[in-house]
mmCIF file of C-alpha atoms in Angstrom:
data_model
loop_
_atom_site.group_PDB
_atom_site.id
_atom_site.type_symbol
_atom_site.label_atom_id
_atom_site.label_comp_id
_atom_site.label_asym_id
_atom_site.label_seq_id
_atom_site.Cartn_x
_atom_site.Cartn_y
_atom_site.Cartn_z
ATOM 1 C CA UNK A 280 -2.327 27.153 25.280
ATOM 2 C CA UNK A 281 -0.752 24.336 27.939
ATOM 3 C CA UNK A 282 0.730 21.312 26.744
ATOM 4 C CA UNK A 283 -1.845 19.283 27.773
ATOM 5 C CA UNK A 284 -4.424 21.558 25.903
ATOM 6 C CA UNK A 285 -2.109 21.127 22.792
ATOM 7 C CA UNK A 286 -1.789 17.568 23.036
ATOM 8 C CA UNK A 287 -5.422 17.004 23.713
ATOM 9 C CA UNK A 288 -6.627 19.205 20.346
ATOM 10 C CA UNK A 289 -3.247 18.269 18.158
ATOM 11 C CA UNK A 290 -1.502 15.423 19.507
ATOM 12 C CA UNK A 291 -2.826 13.475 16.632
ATOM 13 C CA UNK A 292 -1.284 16.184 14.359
ATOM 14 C CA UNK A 293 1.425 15.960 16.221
ATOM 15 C CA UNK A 294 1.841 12.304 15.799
ATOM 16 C CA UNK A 295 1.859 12.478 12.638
ATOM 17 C CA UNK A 296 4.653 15.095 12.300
ATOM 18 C CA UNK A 297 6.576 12.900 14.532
ATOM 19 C CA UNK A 298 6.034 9.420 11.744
ATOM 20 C CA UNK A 299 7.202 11.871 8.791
ATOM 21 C CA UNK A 300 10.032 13.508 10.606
ATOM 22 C CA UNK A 301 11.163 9.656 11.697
ATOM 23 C CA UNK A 302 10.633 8.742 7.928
ATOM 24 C CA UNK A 303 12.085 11.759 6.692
ATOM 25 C CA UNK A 304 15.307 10.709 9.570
ATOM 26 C CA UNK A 305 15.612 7.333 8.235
ATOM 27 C CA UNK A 306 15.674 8.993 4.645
ATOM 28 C CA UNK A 307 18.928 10.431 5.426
ATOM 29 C CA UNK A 308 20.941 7.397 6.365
ATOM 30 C CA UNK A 309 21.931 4.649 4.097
ATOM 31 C CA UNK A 310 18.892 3.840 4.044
ATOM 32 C CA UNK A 311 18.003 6.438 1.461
ATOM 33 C CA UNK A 312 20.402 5.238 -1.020
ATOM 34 C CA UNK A 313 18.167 2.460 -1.934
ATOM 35 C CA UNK A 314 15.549 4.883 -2.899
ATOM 36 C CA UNK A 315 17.286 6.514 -5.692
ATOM 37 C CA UNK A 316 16.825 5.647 -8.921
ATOM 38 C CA UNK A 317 19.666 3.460 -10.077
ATOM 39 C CA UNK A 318 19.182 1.353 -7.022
ATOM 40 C CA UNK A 319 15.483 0.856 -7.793
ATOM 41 C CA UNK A 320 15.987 -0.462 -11.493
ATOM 42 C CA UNK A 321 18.756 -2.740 -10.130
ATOM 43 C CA UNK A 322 16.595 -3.927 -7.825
ATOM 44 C CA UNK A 323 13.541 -4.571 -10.096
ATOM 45 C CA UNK A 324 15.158 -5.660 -13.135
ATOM 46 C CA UNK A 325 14.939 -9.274 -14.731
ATOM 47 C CA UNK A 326 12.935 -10.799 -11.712
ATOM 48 C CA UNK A 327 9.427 -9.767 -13.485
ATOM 49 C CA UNK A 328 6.933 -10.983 -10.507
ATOM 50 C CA UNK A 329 9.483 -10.374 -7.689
ATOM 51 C CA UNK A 330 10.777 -7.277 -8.945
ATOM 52 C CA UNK A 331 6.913 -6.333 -9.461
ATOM 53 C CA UNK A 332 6.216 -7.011 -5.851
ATOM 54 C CA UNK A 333 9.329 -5.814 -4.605
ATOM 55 C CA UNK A 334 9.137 -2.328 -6.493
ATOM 56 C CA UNK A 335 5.260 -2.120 -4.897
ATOM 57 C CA UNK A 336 7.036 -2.562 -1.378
ATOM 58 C CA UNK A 337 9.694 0.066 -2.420
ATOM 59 C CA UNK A 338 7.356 2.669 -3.872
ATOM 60 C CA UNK A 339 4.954 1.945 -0.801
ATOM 61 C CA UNK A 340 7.870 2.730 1.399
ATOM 62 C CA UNK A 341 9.347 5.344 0.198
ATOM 63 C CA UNK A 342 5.881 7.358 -0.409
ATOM 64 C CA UNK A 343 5.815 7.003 3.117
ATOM 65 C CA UNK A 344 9.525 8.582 3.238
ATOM 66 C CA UNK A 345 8.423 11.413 0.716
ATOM 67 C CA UNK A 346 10.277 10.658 -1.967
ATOM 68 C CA UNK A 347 8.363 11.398 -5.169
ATOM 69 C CA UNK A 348 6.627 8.831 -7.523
ATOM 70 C CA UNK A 349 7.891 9.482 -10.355
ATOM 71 C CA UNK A 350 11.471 8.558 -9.514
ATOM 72 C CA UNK A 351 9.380 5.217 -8.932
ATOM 73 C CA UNK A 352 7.629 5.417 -12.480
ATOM 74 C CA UNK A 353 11.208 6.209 -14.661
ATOM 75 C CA UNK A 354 12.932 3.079 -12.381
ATOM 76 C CA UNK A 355 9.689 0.617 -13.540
ATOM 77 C CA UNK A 356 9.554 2.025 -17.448
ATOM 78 C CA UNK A 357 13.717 1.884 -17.761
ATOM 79 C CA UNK A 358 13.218 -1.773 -16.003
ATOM 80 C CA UNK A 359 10.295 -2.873 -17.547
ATOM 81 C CA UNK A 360 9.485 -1.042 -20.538
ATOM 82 C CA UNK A 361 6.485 1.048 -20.902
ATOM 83 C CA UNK A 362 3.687 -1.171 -21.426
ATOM 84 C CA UNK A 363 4.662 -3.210 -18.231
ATOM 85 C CA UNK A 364 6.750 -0.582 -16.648
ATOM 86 C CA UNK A 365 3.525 1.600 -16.267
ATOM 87 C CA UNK A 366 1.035 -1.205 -15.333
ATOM 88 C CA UNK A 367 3.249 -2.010 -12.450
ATOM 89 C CA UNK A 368 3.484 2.148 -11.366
ATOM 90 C CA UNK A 369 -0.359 1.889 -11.684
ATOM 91 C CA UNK A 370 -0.332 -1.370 -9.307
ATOM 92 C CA UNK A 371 2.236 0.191 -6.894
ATOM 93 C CA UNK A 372 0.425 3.723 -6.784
ATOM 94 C CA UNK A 373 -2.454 2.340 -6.224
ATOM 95 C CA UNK A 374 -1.096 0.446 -3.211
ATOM 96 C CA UNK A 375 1.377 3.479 -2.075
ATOM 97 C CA UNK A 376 -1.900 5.594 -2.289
ATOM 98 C CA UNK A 377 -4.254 2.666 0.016
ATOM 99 C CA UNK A 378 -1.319 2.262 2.875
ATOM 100 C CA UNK A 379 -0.600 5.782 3.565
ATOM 101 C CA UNK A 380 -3.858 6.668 3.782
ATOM 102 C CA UNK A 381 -4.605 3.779 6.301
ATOM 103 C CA UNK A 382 -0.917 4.588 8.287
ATOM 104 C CA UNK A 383 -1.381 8.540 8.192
ATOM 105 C CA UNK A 384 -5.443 8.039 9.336
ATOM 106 C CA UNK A 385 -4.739 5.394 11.855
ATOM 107 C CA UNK A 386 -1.987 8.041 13.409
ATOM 108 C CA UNK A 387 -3.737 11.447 12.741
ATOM 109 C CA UNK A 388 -7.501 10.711 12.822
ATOM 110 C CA UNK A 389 -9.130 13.322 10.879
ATOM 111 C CA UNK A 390 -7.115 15.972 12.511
ATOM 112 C CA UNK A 391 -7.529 18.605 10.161
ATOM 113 C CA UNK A 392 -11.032 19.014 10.675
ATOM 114 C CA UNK A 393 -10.242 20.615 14.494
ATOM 115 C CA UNK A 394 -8.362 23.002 12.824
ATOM 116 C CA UNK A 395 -10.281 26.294 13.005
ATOM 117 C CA UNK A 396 -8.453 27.992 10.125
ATOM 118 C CA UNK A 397 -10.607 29.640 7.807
ATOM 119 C CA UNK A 398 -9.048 28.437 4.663
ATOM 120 C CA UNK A 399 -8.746 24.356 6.115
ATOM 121 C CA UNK A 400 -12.250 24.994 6.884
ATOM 122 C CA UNK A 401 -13.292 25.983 2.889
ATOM 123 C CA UNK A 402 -10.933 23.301 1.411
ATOM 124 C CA UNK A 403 -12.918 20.955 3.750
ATOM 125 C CA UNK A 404 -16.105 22.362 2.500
ATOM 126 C CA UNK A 405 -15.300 21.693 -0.900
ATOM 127 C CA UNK A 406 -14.090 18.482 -0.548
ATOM 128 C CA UNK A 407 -17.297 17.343 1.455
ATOM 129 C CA UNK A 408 -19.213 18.364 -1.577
ATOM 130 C CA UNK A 409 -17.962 16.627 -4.042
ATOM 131 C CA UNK A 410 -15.397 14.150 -2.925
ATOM 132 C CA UNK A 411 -14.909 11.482 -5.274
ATOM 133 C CA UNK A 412 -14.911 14.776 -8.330
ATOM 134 C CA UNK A 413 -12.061 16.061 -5.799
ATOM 135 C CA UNK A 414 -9.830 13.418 -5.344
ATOM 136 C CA UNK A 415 -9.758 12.538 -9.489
ATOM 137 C CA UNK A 416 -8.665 16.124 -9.991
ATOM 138 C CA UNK A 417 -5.994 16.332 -7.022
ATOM 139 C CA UNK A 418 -4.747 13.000 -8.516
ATOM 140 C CA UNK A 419 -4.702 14.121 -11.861
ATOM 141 C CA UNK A 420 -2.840 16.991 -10.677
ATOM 142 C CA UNK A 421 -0.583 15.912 -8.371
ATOM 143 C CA UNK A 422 -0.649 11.866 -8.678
ATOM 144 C CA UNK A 423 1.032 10.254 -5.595
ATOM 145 C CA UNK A 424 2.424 12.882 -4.058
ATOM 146 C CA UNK A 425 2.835 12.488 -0.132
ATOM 147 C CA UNK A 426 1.582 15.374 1.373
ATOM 148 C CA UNK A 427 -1.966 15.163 -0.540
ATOM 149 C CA UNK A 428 -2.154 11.788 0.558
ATOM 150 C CA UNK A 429 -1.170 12.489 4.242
ATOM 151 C CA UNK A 430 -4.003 15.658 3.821
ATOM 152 C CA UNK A 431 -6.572 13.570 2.391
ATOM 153 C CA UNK A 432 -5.983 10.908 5.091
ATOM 154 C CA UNK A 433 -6.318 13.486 8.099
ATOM 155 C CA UNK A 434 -9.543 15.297 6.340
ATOM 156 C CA UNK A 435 -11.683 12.663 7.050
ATOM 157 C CA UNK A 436 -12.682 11.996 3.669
ATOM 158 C CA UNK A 437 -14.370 8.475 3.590
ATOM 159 C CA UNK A 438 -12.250 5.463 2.337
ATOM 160 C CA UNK A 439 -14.566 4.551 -0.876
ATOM 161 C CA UNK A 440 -13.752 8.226 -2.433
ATOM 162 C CA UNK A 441 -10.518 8.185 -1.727
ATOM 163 C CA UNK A 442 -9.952 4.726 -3.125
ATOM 164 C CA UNK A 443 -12.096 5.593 -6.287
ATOM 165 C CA UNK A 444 -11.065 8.847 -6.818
ATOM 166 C CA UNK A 445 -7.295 7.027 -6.645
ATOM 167 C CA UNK A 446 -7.779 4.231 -9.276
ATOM 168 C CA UNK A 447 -9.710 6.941 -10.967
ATOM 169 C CA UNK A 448 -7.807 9.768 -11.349
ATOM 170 C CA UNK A 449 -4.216 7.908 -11.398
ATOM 171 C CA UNK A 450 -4.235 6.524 -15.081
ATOM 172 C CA UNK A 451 -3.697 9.835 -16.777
ATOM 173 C CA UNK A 452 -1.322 11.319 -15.186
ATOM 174 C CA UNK A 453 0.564 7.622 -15.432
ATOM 175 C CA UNK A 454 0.509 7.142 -19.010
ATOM 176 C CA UNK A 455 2.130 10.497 -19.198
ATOM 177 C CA UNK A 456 4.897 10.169 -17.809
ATOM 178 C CA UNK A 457 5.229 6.755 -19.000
ATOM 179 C CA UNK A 458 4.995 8.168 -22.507
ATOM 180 C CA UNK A 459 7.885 10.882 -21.294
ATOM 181 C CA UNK A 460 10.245 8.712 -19.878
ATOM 182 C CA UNK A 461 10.046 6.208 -22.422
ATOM 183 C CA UNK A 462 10.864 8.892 -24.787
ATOM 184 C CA UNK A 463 13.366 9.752 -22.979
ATOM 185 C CA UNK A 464 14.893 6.870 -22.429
ATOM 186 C CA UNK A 465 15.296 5.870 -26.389
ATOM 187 C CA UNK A 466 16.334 9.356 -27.058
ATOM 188 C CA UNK A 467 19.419 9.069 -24.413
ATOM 189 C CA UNK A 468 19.710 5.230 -26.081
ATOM 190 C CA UNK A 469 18.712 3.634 -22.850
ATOM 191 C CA UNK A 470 16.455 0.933 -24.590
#
């Protein structure tokens, strides 16, 4: 295959790759250090609507940059406490979830549906059928992470299943891990 016959059938693939690898760059400076979990209580702590707002625009960032959401959900329940700590990780999930779909579609397109492998082609299949049932589970299963976002985003899905099937399937998982870390955070006498 020429380059131009690779750009012209994956150059919106290959866009993409390019935004995460940039991300994923910018991840490695001292940039990154802000991202960790320390720096994101400190951050968020005693400024309840700022710190709210800011921690969406950190979590919405650093989904972007692939860095998990939980490390997001621990920094909002140790700052917050679990009641408001996990409202806010619902709030900034929720967002995280909305602006990489919009960033990764406006950059990829639905890209993964030109790719002719068989098992793309069956997960598509399956997803067309019952999307909304689809994304609940994947959230339930693997909440924010990045690369289901970035896949549903490039599979064309429409933007009314993925947004319900978000603020759907996100709660869950949520008050899981809310109910973990706050556990964890009297046991190690952190609250």
């Amino acid at each position: 295959m020429s380059i131009p016959d690779l750009l012209r059938n994956h150059g919106r693939l290959l866009a993409v790759v390019g935004f995460v690898g940039l991300l994923l760059l910018v991840r490695q400076t001292a940039l990154g250090g802000h991202f960790e979990l320390a720096a994101i209580r400190e951050a968020i702590a005693g400024h309840r609507l700022g710190g709210v707002l800011l921690f969406i625009a950190l979590f919405s960032l650093g989904n972007l940059m692939l860095i998990p959401g939980w490390v997001f959900l621990a920094a909002a329940v140790y700052a917050f406490g679990a009641w408001s700590g996990g409202w806010a990780t619902y709030a900034a999930a929720s967002v995280s979830c909305v602006l990489t779909f919009w960033v990764i579609r406006w950059l990829g397109g639905d890209a993964l549906r030109r790719l002719k492998n068989p098992l793309a082609l069956t997960l598509l299949r399956q997803l067309d059928t019952a999307p909304l049932r689809s994304v609940i589970g994947l959230r339930m299963l693997c909440q924010t992470l990045p690369a289901l976002n970035a896949a549903l985003a490039l599979s064309g899905i429409r933007f009314r299943h993925y947004l319900l099937g978000t603020l759907l399937g996100l709660p869950l998982p949520i008050a899981l891990y809310v109910l973990f870390f706050d556990h964890l955070a009297k046991w190690l006498g952190a609250n």
